[in-house]
Backbone as a ProteinNet text record, in pm:
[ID]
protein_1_A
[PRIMARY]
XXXXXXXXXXXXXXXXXXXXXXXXXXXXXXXXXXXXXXXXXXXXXXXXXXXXXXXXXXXXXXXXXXXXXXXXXXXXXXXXXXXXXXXXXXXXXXXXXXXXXXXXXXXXXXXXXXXXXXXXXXXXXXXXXXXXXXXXXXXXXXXXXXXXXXXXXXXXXXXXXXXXXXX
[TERTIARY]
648.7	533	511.8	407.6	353.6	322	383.9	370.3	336.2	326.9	310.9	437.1	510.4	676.1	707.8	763.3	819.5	1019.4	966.8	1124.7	1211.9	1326.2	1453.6	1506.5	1566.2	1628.1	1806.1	1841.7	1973.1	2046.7	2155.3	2214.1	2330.9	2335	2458.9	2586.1	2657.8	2747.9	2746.2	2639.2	2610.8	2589.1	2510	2487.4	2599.8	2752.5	2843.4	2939.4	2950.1	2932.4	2910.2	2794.1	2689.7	2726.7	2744.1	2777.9	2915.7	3011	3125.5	3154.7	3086.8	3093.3	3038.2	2946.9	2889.8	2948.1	3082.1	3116.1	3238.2	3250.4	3334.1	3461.9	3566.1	3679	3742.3	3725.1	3823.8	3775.8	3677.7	3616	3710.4	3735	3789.8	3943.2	3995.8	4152.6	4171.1	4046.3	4076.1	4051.4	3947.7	3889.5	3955.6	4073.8	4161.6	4133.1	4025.4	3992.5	3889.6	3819.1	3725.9	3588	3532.9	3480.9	3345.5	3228.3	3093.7	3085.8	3119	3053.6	2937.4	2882.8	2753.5	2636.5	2629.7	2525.2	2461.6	2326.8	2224.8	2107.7	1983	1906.7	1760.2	1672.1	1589.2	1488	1325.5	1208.7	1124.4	1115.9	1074.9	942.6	857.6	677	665.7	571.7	463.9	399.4	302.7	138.5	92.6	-8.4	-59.6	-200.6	-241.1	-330.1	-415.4	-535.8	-633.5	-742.5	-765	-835.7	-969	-1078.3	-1131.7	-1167.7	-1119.9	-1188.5	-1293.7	-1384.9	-1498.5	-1515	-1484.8	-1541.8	-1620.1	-1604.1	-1762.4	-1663.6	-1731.6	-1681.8	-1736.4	-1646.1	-1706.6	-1761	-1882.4	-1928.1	-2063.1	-2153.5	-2227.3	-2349.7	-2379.3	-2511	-2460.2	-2480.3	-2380.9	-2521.5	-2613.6	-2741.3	-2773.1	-2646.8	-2642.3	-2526.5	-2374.4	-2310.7	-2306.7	-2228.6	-2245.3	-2053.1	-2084.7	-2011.1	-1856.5	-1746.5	-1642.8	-1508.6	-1531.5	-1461.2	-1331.7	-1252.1	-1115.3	-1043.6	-964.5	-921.2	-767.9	-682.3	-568.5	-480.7	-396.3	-307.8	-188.5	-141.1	-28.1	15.2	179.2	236.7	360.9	332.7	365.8	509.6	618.7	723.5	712.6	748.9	641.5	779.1	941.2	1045.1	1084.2	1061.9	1097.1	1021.5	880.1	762.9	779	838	841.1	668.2	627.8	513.2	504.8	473.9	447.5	305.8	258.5	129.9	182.9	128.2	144.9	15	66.6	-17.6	-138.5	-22.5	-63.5	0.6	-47.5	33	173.7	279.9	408.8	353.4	349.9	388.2	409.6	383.8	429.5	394.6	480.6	488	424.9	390.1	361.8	530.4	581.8	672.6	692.6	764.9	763.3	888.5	853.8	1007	960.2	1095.1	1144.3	1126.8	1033.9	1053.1	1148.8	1225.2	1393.8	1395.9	1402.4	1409.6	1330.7	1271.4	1160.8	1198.7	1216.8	1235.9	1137.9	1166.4	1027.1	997.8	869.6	842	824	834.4	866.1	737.8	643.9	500.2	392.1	292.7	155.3	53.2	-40	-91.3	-226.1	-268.5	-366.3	-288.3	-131.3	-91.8	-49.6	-22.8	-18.7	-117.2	-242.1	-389.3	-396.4	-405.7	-437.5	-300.5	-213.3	-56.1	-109.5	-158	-160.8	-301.7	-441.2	-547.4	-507.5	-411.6	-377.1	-326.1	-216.8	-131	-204	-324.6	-361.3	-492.7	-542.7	-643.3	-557.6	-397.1	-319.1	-275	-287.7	-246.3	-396.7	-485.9	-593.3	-610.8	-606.8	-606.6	-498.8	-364.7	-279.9	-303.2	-350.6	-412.1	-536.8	-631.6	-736.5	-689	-537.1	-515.5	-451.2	-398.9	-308.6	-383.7	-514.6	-543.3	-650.7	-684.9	-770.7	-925.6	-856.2	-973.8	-1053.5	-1027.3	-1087.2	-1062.8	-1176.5	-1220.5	-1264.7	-1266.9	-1283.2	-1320.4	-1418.3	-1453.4	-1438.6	-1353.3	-1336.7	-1441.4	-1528.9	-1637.5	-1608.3	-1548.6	-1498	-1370.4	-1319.4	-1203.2	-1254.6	-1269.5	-1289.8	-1178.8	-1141.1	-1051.4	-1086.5	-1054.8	-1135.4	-1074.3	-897.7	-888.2	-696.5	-679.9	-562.2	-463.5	-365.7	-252.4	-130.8	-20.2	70.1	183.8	245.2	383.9	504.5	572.3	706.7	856.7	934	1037.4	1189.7	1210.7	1355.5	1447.1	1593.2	1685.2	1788.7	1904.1	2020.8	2037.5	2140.8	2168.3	2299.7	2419.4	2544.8	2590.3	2677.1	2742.7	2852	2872.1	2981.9	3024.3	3125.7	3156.6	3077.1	2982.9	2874	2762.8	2749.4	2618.1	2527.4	2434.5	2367.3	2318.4	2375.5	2374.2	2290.6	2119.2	2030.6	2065.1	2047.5	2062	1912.7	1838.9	1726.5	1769.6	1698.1	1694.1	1646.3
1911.5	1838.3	1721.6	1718.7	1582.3	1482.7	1374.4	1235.3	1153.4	993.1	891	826.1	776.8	699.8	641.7	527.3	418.7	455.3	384.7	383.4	410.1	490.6	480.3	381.3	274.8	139.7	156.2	220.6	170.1	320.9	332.8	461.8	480.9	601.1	650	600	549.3	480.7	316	277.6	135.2	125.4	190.9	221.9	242.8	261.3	342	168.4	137.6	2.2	-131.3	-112.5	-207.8	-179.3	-69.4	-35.1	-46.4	-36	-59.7	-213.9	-318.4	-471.2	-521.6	-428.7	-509.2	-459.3	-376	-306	-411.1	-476.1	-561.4	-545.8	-662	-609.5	-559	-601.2	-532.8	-409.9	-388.2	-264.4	-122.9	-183.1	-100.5	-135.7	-187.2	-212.9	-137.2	-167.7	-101.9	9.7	154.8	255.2	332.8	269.1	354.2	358.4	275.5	290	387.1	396.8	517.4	490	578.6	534.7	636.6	567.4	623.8	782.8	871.6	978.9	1042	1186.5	1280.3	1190	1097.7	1036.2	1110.3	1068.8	1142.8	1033.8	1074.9	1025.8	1106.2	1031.6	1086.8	960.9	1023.7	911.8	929.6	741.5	725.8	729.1	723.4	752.2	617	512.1	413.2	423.6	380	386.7	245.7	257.2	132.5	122	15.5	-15.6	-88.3	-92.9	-235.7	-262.7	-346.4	-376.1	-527.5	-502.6	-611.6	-714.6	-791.2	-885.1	-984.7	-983.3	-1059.5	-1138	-1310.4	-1391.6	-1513.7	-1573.4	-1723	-1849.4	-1933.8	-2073.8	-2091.4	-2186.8	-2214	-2313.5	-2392.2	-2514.2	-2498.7	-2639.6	-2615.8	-2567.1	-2538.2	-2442.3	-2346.9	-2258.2	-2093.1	-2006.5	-2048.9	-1990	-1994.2	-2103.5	-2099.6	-2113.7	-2041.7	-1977.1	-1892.6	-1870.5	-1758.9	-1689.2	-1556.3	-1500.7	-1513.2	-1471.7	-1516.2	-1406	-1299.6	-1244.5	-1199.2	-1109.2	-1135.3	-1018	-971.4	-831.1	-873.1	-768.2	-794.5	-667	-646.4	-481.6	-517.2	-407	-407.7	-263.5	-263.1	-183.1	-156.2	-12.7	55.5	156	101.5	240.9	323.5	429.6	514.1	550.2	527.4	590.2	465.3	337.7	277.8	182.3	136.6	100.2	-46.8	-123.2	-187.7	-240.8	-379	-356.1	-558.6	-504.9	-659.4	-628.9	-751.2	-800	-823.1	-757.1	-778.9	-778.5	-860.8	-886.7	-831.5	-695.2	-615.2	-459	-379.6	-270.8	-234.8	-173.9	-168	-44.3	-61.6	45.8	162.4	283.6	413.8	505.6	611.4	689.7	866.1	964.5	1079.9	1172	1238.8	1251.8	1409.2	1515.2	1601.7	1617.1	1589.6	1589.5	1699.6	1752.6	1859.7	1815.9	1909.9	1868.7	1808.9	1893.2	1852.3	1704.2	1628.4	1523.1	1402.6	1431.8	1359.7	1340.5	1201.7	1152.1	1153	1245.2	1249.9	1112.8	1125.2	984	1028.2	880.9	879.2	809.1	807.1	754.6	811.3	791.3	907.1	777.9	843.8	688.4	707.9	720.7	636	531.1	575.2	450.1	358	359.3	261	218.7	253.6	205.7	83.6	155.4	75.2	-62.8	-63.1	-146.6	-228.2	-196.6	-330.6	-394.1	-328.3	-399	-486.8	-480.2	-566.6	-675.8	-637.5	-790.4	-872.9	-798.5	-900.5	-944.9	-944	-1010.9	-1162.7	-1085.7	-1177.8	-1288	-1231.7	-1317.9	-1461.1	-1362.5	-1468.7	-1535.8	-1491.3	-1583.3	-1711.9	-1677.6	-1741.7	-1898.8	-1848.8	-1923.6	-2029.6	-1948.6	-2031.3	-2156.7	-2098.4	-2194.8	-2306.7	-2295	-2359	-2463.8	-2420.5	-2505.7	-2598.8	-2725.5	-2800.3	-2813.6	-2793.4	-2887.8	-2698.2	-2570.4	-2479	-2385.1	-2386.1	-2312.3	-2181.1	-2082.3	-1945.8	-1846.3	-1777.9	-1698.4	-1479.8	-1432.7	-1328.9	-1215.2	-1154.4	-1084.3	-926.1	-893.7	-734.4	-736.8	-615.1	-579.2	-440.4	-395.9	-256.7	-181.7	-45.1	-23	57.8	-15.4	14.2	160.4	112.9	316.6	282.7	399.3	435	509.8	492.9	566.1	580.4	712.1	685.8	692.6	609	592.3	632.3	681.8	656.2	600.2	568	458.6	551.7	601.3	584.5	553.6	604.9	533.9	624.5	583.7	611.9	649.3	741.3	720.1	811.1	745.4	785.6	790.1	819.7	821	771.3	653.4	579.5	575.1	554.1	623.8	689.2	788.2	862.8	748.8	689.6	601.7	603.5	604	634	474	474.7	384.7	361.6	266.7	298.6	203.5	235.3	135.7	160	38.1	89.3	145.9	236.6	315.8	271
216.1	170.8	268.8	340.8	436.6	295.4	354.7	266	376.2	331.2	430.7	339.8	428.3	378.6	449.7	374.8	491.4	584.9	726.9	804.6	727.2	793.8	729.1	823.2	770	831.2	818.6	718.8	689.3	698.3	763.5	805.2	646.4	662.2	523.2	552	695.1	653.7	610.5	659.3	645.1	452	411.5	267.9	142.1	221.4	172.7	157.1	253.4	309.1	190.7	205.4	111.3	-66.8	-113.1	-252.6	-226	-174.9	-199.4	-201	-147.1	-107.1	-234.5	-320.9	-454.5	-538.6	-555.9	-660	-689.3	-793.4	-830.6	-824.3	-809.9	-773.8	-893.7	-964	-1108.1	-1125	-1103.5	-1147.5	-1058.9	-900.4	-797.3	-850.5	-926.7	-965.6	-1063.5	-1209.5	-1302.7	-1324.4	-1212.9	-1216.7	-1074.4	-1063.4	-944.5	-818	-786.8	-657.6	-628.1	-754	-699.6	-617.6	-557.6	-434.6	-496.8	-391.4	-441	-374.8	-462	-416.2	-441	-367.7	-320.5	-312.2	-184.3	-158.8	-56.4	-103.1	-62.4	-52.6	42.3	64.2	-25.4	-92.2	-199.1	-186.9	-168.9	-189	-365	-368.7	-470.7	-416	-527.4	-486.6	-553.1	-464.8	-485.3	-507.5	-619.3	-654.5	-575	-468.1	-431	-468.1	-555.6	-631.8	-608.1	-521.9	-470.5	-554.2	-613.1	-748.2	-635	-690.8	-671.2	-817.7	-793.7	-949.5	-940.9	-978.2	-967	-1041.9	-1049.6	-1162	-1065.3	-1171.7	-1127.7	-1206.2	-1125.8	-1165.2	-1338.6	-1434.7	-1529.1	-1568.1	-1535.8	-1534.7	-1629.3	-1631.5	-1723.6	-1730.9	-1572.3	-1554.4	-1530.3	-1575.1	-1565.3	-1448.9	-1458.8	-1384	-1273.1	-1194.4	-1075	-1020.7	-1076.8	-1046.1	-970.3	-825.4	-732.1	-779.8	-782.9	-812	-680.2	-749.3	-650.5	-660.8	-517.2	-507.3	-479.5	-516.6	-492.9	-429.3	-406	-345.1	-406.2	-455.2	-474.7	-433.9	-408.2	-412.9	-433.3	-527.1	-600	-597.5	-612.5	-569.2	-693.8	-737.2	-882.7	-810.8	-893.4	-835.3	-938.5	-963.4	-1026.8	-1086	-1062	-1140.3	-1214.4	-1206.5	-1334.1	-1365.6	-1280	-1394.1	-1275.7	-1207	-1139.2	-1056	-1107.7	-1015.8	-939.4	-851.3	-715.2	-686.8	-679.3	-587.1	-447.2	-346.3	-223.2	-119.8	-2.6	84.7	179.7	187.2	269.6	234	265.2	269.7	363.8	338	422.7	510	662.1	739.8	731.2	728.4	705.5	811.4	795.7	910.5	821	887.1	797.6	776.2	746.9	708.5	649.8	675.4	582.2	504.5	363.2	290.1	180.6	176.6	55.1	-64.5	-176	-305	-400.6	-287.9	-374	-382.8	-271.4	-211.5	-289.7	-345	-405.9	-550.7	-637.6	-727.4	-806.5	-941.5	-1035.6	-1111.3	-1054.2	-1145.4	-1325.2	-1390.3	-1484	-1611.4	-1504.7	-1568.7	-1503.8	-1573.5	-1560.4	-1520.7	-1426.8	-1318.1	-1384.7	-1509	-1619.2	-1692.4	-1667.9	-1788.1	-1703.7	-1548.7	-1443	-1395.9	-1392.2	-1391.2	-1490.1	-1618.2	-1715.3	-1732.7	-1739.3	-1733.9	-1641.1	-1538.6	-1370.5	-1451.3	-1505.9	-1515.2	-1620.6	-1734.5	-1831.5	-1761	-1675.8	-1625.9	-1564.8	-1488	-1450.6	-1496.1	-1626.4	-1677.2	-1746	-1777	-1864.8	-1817.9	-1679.2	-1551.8	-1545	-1521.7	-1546.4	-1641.3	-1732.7	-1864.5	-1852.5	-1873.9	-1822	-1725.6	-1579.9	-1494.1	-1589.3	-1672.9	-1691.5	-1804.7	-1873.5	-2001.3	-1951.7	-1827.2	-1767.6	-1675.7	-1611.5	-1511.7	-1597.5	-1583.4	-1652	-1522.8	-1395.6	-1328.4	-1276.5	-1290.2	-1203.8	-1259.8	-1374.8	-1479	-1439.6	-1498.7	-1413.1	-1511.8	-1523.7	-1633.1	-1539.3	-1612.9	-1523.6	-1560.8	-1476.7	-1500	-1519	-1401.8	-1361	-1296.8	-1320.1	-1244.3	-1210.3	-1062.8	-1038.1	-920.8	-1007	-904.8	-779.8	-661.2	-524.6	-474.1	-484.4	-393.1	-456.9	-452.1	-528.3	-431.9	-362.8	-272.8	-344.2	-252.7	-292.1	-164	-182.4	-63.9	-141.5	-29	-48.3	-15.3	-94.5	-10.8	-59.3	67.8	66.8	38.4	-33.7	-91.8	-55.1	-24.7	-71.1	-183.2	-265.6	-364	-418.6	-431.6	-436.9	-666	-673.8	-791.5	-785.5	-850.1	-881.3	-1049.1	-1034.2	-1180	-1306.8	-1256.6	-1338.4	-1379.6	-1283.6	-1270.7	-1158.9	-1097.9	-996.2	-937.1	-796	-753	-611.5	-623.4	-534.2	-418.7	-290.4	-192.9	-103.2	-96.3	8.7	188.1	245.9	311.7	443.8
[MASK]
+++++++++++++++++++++++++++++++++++++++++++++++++++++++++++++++++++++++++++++++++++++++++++++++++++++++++++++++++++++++++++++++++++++++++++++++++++++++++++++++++++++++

C-alpha cells in the first residue's frame, strides 16, 4: 500500500536501547532480567485536520464588524484518540508498507471530525470566558481538507505489555 509517512530516525538497536533505560530497576531485579522481546517496526495512521474558524470582534456595533479569519491543523492518532494543534504539517516521504505493518485504528474519522470541532469551540469558549479585554463571538468552523499520515514506531513486548518507541 503507497502511504505518505514520516522518516524512520531511530534504528532497532538504538530502540532496544531506549526501552531498556526506561524500564525501572526493580522491575529488571524483580522480573529476572527480562528483556524486551519480538520488536518490530509498525505505522500508526494520523488524521490531519485543517479547519478554518471564522469569528468577528464583539463590540457594540456588530454592523461594522469585519469578519476574522483563522486556519488551524490538528493532528488525530487514530490508535488511541491523541490529538495536537500544530503548526505545520511534518515532512513525509511516499512509502510502500504492508498491511500487516499497519496498526488498526481504533476510531471512525466522523467521530474524530466531530471530537476536534467540539474541542475547539470549547477551546473558544474557554478563551472568550477568560479574556475580559478581546471579546470574540465564533461564527463558523469549516472543515477545509482532511489527510492521513503515518508515523512509525517500534514496538517490542515486555512483560506481555506492548511497548511503543518512536521510529
Amino acid at each position: 500500500m503507497l502511504v505518505d509517512s514520516i522518516e524512520i530516525k531511530v534504528k532497532k538497536n538504538d530502540a532496544i536501547k531506549h526501552i531498556f533505560r526506561k524500564t525501572p530497576l526493580i522491575s529488571k531485579i524483580d522480573q529476572f532480567n527480562r528483556k524486551v522481546e519480538n520488536i518490530h517496526l509498525e505505522y500508526v495512521e494520523y488524521k490531519v485536520l485543517k479547519f478554518e474558524i471564522v469569528s468577528k470582534k464583539k463590540n457594540k456595533n456588530n454592523f461594522r464588524c469585519d469578519d476574522l479569519k483563522h486556519k488551524i491543523i490538528v493532528m488525530v492518532n487514530t490508535y488511541n484518540g491523541h490529538s495536537k494543534s500544530v503548526d505545520f504539517v511534518p515532512v513525509t516521504v511516499k512509502r510502500y508498507i504492508a498491511k500487516s505493518c499497519i496498526k488498526k485504528s481504533n476510531i471512525k474519522e466522523e467521530y474524530i471530525i466531530e471530537n476536534v470541532k467540539n474541542d475547539i469551540i470549547n477551546h473558544f469558549n474557554d478563551k472568550v470566558i477568560n479574556s475580559s479585554i478581546d471579546k470574540k463571538i465564533l461564527k463558523n468552523i469549516k472543515l477545509l481538507e482532511i489527510s492521513s499520515i503515518y508515523k512509525p514506531y517500534w514496538i517490542g513486548n515486555y512483560n506481555g505489555k506492548e511497548v511503543f518507541v518512536d521510529a
